[in-house]
Coordinates of C-alpha atoms and ligand atoms in Angstrom, one line a residue:
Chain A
X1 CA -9.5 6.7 -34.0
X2 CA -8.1 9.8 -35.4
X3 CA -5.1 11.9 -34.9
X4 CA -4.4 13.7 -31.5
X5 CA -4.4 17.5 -32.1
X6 CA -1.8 19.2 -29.7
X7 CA -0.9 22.7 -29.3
X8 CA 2.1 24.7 -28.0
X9 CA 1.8 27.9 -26.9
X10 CA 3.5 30.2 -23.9
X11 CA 2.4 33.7 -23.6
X12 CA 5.3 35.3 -23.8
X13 CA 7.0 35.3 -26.7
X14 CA 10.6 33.9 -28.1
X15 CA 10.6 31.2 -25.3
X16 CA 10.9 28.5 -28.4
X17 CA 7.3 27.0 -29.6
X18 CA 8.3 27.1 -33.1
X19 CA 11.5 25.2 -32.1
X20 CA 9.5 22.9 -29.9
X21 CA 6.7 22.2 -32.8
X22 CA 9.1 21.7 -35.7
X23 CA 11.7 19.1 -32.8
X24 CA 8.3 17.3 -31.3
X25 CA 7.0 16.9 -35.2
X26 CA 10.5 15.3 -36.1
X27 CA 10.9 13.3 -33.5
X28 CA 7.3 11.7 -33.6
X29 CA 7.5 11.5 -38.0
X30 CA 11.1 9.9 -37.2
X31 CA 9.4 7.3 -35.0
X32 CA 7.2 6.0 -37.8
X33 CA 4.3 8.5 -37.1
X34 CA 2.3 10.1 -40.1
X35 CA 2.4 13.9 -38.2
X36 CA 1.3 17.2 -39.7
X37 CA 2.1 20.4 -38.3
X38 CA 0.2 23.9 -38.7
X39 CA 1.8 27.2 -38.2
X40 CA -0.7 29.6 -36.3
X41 CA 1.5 32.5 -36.5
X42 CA -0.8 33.9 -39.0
X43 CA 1.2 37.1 -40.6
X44 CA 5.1 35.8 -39.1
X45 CA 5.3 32.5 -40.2
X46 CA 8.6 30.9 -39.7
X47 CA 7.3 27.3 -38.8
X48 CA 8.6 26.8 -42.4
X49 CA 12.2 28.4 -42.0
X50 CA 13.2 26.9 -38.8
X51 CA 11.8 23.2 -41.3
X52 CA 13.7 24.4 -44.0
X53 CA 10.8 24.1 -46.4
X54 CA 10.0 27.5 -46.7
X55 CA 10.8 27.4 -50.8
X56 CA 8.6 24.6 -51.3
X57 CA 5.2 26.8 -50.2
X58 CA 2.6 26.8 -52.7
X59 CA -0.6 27.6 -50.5
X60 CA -1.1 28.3 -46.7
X61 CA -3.9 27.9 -44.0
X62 CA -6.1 30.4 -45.0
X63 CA -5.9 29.5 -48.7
X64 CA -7.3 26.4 -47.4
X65 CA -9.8 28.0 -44.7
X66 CA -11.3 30.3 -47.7
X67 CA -11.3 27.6 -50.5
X68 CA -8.4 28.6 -52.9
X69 CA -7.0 25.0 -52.4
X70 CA -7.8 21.5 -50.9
X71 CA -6.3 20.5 -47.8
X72 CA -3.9 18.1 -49.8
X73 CA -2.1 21.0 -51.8
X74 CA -1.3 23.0 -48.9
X75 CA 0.3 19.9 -46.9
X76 CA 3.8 20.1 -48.4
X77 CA 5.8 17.4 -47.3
X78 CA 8.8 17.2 -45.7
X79 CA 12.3 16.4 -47.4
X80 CA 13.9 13.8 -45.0
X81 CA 10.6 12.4 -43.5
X82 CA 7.8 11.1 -46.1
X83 CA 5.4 11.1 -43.3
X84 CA 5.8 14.7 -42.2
X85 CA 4.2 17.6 -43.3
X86 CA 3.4 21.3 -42.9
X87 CA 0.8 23.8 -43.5
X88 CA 2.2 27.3 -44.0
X89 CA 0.7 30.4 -41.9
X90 CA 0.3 33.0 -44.3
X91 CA 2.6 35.7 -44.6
X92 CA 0.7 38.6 -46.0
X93 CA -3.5 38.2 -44.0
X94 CA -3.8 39.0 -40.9
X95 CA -5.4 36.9 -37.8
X96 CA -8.9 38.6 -38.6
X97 CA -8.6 36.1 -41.6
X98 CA -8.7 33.3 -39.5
X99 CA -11.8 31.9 -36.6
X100 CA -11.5 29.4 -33.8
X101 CA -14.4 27.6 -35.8
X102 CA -12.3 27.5 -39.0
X103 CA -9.5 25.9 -37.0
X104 CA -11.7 22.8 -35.6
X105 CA -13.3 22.2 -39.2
X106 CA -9.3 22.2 -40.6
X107 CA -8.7 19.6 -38.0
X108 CA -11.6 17.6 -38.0
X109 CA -10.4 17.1 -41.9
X110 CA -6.5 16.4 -40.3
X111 CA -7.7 14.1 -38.2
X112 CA -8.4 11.6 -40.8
X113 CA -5.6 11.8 -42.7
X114 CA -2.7 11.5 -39.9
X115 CA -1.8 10.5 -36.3
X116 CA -0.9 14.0 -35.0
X117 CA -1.5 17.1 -35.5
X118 CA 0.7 19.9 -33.8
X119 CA -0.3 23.8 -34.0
X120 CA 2.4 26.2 -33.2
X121 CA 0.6 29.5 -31.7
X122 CA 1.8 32.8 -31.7
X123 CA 2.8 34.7 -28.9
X124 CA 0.1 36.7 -26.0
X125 CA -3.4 36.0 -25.5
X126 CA -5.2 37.3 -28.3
X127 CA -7.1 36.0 -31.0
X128 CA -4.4 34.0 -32.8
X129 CA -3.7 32.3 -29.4
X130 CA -7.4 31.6 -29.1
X131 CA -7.3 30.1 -33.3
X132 CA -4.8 27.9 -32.2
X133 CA -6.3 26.6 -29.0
X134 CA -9.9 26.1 -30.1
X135 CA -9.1 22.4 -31.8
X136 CA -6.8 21.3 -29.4
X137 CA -7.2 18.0 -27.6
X138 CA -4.0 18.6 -25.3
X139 CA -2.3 21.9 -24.6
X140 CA 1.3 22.5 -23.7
X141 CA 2.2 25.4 -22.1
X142 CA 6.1 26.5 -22.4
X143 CA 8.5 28.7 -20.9
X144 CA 11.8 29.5 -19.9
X145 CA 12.9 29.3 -16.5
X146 CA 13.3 33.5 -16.0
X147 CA 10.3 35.5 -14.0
X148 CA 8.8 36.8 -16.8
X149 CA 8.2 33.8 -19.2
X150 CA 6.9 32.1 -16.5
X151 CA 4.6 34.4 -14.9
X152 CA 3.2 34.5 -18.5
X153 CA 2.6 30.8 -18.6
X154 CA 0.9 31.1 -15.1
X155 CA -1.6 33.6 -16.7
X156 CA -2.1 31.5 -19.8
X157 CA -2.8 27.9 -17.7
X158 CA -5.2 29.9 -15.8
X159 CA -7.3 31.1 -19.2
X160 CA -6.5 27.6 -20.4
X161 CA -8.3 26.4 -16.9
X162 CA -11.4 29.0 -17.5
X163 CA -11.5 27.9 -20.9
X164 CA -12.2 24.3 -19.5
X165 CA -9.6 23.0 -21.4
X166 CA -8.2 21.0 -19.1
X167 CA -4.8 21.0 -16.8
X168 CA -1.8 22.1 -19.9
X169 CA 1.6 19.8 -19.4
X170 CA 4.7 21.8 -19.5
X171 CA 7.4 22.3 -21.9
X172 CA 11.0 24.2 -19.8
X173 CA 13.2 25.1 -22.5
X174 CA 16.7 26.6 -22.4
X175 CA 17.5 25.5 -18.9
X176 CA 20.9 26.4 -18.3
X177 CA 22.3 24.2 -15.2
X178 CA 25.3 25.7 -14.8
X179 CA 23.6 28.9 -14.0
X180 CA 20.8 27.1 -12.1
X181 CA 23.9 25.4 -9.9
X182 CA 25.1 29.4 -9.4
X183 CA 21.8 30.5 -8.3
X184 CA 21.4 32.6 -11.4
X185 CA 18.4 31.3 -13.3
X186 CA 15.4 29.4 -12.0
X187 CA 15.2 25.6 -11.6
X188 CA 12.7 23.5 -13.0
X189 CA 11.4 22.6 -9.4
X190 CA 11.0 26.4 -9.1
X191 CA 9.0 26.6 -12.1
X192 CA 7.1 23.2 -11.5
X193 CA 6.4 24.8 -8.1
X194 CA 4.9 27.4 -9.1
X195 CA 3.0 26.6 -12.0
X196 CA 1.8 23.5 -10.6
X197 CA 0.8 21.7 -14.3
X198 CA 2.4 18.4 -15.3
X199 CA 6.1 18.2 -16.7
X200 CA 6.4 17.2 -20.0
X201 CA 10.0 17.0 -20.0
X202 CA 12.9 20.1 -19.5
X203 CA 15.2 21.3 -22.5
X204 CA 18.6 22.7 -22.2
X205 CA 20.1 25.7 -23.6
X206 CA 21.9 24.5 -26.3
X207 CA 23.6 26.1 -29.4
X208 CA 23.0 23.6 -31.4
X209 CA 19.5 24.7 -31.6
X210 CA 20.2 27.5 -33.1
X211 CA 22.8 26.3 -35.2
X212 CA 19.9 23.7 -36.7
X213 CA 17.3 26.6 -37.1
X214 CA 19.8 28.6 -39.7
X215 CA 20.6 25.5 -41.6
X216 CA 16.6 24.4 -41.3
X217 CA 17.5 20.8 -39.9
X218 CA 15.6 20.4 -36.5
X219 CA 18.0 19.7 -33.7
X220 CA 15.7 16.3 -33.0
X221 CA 17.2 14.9 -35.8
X222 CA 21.1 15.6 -34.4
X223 CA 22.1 12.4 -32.2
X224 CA 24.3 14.1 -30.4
X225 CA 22.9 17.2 -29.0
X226 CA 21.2 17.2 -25.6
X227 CA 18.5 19.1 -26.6
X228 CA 17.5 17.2 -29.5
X229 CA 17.5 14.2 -27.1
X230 CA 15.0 16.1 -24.8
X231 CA 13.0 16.8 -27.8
X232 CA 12.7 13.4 -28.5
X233 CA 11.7 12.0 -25.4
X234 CA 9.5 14.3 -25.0
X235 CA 7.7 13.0 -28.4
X236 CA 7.7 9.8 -26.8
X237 CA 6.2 10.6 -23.6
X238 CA 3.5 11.9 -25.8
X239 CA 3.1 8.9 -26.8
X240 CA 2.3 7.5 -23.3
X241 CA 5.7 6.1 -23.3
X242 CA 7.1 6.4 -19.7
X243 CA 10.4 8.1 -20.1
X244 CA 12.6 8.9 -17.1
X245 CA 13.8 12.5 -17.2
X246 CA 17.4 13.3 -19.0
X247 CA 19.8 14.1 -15.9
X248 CA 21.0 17.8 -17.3
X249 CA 23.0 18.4 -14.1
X250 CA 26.0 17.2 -13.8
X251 CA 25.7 17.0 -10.4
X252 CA 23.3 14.3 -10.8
X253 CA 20.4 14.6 -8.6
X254 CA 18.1 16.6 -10.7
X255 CA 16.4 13.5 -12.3
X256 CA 15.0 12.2 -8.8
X257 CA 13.9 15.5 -7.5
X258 CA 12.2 15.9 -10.9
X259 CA 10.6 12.6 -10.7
X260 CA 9.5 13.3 -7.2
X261 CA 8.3 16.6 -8.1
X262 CA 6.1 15.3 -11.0
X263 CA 5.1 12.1 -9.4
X264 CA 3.4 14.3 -6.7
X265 CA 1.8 16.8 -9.0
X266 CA 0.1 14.4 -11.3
X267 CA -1.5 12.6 -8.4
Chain B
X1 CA -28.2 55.3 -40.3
X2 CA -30.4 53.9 -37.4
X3 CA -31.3 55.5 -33.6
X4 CA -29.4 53.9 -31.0
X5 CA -31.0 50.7 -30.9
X6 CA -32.7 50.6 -27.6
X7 CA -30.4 47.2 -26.2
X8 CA -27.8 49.9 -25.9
X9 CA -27.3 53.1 -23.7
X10 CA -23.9 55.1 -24.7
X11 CA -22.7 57.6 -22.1
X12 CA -19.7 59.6 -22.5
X13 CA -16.8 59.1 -20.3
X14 CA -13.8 61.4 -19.5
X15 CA -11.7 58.8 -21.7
X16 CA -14.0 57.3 -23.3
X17 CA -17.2 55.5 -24.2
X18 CA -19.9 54.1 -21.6
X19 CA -21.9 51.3 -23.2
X20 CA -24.7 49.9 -21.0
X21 CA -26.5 46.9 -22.6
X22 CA -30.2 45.7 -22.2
X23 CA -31.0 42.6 -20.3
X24 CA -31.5 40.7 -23.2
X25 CA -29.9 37.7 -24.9
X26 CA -25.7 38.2 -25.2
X27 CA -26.1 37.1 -28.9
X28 CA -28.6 39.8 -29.6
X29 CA -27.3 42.3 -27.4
X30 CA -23.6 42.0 -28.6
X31 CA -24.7 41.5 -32.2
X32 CA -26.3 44.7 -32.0
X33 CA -23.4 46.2 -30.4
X34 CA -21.3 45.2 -33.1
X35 CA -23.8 46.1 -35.5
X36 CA -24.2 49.4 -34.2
X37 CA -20.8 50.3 -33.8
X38 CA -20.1 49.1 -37.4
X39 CA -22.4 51.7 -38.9
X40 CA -21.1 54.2 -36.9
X41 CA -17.2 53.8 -37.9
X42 CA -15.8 57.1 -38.0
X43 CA -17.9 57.6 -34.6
X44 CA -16.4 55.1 -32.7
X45 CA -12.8 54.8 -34.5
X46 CA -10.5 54.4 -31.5
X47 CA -12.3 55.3 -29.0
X48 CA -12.1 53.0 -25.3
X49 CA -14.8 51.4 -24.5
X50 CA -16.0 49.9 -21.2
X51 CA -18.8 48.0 -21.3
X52 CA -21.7 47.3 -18.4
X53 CA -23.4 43.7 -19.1
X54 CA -25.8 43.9 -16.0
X55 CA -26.5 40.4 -15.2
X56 CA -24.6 38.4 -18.3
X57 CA -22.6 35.3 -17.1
X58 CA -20.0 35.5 -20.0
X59 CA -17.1 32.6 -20.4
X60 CA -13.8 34.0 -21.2
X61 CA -14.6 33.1 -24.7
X62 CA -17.6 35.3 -25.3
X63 CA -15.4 38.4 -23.5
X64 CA -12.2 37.7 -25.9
X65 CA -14.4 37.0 -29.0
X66 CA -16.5 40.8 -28.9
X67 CA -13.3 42.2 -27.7
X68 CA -11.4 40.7 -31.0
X69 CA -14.0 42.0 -32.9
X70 CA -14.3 45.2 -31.0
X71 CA -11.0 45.5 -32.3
X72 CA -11.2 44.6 -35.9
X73 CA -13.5 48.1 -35.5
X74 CA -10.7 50.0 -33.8
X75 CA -12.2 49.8 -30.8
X76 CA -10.9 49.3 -28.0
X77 CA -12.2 47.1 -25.0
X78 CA -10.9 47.8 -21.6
X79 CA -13.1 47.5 -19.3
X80 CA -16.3 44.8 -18.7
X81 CA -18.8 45.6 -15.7
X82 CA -20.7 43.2 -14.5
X83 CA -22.4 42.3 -11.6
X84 CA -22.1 38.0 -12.5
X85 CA -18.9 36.6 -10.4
X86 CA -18.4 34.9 -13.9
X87 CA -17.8 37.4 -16.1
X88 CA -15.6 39.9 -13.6
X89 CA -13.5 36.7 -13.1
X90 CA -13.4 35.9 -17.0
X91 CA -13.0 39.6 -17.7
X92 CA -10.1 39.9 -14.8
X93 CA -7.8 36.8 -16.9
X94 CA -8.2 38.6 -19.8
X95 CA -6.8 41.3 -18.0
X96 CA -9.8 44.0 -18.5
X97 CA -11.0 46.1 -16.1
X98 CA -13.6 45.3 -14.0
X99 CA -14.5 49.0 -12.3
X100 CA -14.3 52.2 -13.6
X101 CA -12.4 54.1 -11.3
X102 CA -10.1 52.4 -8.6
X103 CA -11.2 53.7 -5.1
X104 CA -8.8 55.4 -3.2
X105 CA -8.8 55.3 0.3
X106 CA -9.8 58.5 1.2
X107 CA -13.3 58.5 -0.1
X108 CA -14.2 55.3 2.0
X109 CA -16.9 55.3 5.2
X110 CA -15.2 55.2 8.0
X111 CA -13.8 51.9 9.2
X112 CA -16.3 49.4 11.0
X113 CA -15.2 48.3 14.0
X114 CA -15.7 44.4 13.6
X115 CA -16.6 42.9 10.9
X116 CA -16.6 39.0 13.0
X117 CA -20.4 38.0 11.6
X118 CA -19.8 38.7 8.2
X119 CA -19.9 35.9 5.6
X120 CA -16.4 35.4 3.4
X121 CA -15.7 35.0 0.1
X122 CA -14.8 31.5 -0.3
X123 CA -12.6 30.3 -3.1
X124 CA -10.9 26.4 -3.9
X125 CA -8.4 27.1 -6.4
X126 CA -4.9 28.8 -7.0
X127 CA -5.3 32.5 -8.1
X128 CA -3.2 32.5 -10.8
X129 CA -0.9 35.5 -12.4
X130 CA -3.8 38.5 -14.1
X131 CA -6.7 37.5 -11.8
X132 CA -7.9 40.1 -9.9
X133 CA -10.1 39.1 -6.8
X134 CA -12.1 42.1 -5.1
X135 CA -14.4 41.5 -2.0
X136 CA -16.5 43.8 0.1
X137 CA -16.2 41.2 3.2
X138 CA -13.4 38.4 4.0
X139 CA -11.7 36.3 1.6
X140 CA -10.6 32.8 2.2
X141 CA -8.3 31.0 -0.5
X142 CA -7.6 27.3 -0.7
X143 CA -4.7 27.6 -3.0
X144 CA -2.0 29.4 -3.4
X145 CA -1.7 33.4 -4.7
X146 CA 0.7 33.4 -7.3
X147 CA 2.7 36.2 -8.2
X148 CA 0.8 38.9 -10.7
X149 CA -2.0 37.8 -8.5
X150 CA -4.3 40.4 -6.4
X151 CA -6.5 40.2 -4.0
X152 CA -8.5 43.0 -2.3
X153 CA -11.0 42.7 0.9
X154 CA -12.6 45.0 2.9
X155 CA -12.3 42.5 5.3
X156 CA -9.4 39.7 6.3
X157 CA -7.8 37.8 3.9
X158 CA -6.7 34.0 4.7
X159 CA -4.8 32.2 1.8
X160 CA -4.6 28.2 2.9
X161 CA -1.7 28.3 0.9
X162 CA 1.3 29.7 0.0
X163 CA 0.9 33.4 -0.3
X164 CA 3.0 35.2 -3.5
X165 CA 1.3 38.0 -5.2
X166 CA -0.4 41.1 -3.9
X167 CA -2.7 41.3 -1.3
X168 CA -4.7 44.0 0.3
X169 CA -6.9 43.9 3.7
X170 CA -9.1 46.2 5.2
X171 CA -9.1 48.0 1.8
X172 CA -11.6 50.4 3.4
X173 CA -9.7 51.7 6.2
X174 CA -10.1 48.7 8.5
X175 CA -7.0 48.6 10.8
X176 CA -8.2 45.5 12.4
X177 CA -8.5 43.4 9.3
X178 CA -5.8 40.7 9.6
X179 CA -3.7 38.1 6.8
X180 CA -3.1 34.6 7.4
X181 CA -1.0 32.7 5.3
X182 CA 0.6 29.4 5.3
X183 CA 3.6 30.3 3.3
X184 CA 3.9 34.1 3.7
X185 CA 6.3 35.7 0.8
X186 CA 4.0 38.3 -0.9
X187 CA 5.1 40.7 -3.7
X188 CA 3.7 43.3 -1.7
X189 CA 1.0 43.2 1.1
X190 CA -1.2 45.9 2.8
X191 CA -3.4 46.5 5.7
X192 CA -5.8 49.5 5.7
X193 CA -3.4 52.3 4.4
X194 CA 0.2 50.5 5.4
X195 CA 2.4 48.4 3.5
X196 CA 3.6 45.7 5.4
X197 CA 7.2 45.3 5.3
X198 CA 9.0 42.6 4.8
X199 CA 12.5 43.1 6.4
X200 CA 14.1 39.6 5.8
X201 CA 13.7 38.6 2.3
X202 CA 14.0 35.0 3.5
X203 CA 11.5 34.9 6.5
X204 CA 10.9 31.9 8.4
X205 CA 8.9 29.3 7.3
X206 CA 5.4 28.2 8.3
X207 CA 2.2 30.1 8.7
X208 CA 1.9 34.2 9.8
X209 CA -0.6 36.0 10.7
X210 CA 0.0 40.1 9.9
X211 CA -1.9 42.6 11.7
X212 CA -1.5 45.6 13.7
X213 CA -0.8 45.7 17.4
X214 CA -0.3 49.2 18.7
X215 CA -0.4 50.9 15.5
X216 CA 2.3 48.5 14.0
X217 CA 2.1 45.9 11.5
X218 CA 3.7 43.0 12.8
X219 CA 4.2 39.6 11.0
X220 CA 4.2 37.0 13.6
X221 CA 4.5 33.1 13.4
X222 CA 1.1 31.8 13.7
X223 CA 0.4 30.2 17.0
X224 CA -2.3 27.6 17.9
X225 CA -4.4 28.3 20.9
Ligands
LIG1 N1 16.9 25.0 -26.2 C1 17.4 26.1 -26.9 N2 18.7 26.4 -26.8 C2 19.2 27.4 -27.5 N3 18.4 28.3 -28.3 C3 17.1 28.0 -28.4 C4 16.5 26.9 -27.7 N4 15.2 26.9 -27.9 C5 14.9 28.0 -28.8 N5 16.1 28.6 -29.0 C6 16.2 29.8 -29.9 O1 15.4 30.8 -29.4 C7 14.9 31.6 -30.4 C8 13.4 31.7 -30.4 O2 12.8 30.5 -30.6 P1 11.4 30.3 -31.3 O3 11.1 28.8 -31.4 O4 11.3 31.0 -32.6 O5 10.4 31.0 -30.2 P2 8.9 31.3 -30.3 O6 8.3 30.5 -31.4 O7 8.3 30.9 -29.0 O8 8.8 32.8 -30.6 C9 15.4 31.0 -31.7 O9 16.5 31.7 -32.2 C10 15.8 29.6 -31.3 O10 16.8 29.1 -32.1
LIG2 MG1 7.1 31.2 -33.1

């Protein structure tokens, strides 16, 4: 029963969890699912910008939270998807506005009323971060494949350990494998190896990403670009789907070592 | 305006403010923390605070919760004392202090000459990057050290695993404190008062022991016997 309540978050920030909530939303409304995300970035929102909806908001979470509108009125649905929605962060409180406790009650009342629900959390390790985590069934942690995102996301899986909530799965996003091929950025097997968590699936840098965040059109819902292609087979591993890992490297043995990699680590 | 309630002693530091609370309930102790503090705003605006919670096991959700509200006061949380391995572990991911004043080497007792009897620090899991570990004996890791990682011993330090952050043996002074690792690329790595130094960034695999022999650090494959 209920909706599965799933949260992205990284540590560091600019690594691309809005991207990754607005994509994974997309991808799971465009596969027949009734999904509603929440922006956590209480004070920057942008989960609306990067949706394009942003001149559609009426109400936001903590109009909601402190009982200036039902939980219907702030869900503003979506333009291309009928069974997509968002709740607005709002711009002008600050995260003192908002508790971990008020965050399970909002999604207690979600879970009725849709099959997912995906939080985007702001950056560090602070209270926003510990709003967004506190109603989460499943974590995910992600990073970029560069030493600082990632030591980051080691130091966040290791609260998210202490916090007993459980082993995160892991999100890399902007993997260039050109550069990874020149020694110049980290592979995913160096990240995996390190962080030790399970894959959830490994996005490339790709312009078209940007591109779709200016024009408000998540890249999931392009059927050409690679990333939007990660983005949705990631959805559907979330789904339980098994879904072999796109082969970014031209080279062509990434996707075995991958599947090697996480075979062993979700033992 | 009320007397300092008595579930809290305030001492003033060089930096800052020392709060020592009661042995009594956390809800009650940190309420009246908070309480206190609140009535006392222009008092405490922006000062650092460490705290000393005696005996509390605290989660990392209790710590980051009064240090969020600490906050909301202006004040400033930085440091959690605490003799419960819970809360210096949950304070150390949230990346507060767990002692006031980092010893140096100089004010240490002289080194002991074996410290063979002495019971370790045992611990099954990967020390991940923010934890601090501290021990006044040995300290034996089944996981790995990741980097942003630390651990200090008095004693030796074994890591049954792949070795990548900081570590530091014979912290005291103890030249004949010894690390053991199965993978051995540390970000840095000390013995006593020497750094041990890692001339070939891509050292051979498999498992080194580092110690001194003749007054040198020396990083030598690990041999069974
Ligand atoms: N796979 C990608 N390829 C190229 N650009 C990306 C990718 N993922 C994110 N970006 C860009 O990175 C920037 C930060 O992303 P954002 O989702 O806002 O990060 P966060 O929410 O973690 O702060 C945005 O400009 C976004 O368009
Ligand atoms: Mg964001």
């Amino acid at each position: 029963m209920g909706a599965q309540v799933i949260t992205i978050t990284s540590g560091k920030g600019g690594v691309g969890k809005t991207t990754a909530v607005a994509n994974l939303a997309v991808a799971l409304a465009a596969d027949g699912q009734k999904v509603v995300c929440v922006d956590g970035d209480i004070g920057l929102r942008n989960l609306d910008v990067v949706m394009g909806l942003e001149n559609r908001i009426v109400y936001d979470v903590v109009d909601v939270i402190e009982g200036r509108c039902r939980l219907r009125q702030a869900m503003i649905r979506d333009k291309r998807l009928p069974e997509l929605y968002l709740i607005p962060a709002a711009q002008t409180r600050d995260k003192s506005a908002v508790s971990p406790s008020d965050m399970v009650r909002l999604c207690d009342e979600l879970r009725g009323e849709v099959d997912w629900v995906i939080i985007d959390s702001p950056a560090g390790i602070e209270r926003g971060f510990k709003n967004a985590i506190a109603p989460a069934d499943r974590v995910i942690v992600l990073t970029n494949p560069e030493v600082s995102a990632v030591r980051d996301a080691d130091r966040v899986i290791g609260i998210l350990e202490a916090e007993e909530k459980g082993s995160p799965g892991l999100i890399i996003n902007r993997l260039n494998p050109a550069m990874v091929r020149r020694h110049d950025m980290l592979s995913a097997e160096d990240v995996l190896d390190l962080l030790a968590v399970r894959l959830l699936g490994v996005v490339p840098e790709d312009e078209n990403v940007i591109v779709a965040t200016n024009r408000g059109v998540p890249v999931a819902l392009d059927g050409k670009s690679r990333a939007g292609q990660a983005f949705r087979n990631i959805a559907r591993r979330l789904k339980g789907e098994d879904v072999p890992f796109l082969d970014l490297d031209d080279q062509g043995t990434l996707w075995q070592k991958l599947s090697r990699l996480t075979g062993r680590k979700s033992s | 305006m009320s007397d300092t309630p008595h579930f809290l002693q305030i001492k003033g530091l060089r930096d800052g403010l020392l709060i020592t609370l009661a042995d009594a309930p956390w809800e009650t102790v940190s309420q009246a923390l908070l309480a206190h503090i609140g009535e006392r705003q222009s008092f405490f605006q922006g000062a650092r605070l460490a705290l000393d919670v005696g005996q509390q096991a605290l989660k990392v959700i209790d710590l980051a919760d009064l240090r969020d509200r600490l906050s909301d006061q202006g004040v400033s949380l930085w440091a959690v004392l605490s003799e419960s391995p819970t809360t210096q572990n949950a304070a150390q991911l949230l990346g507060l202090a767990t002692r006031l004043f980092r010893p140096r080497l100089q004010e240490f007792e002289p080194a002991p000459s074996s410290m063979a009897d002495e019971t370790a620090l045992w611990l099954h899991r990967t020390l991940r990057s923010g934890v601090r570990v501290e021990s006044p004996g040995h300290v034996v890791i089944w996981g790995d050290v990741n980097p942003g990682a630390e651990v200090v011993a008095a004693g030796h330090i074994l890591v049954w695993g792949r070795l990548r952050g900081s570590v530091h043996a014979g912290a005291q002074g103890d030249r004949n404190a010894m690390i053991a690792a199965l993978e051995f690329s540390p970000m840095q790595a000390r013995i006593a008062n020497q750094e041990v130094v890692i001339s070939d960034p891509k050292p051979h695999p498999g498992p080194k022991v580092i110690a001194f022999r003749d007054d040198r650090l020396t990083v030598d494959d690990w041999q069974a016997t």
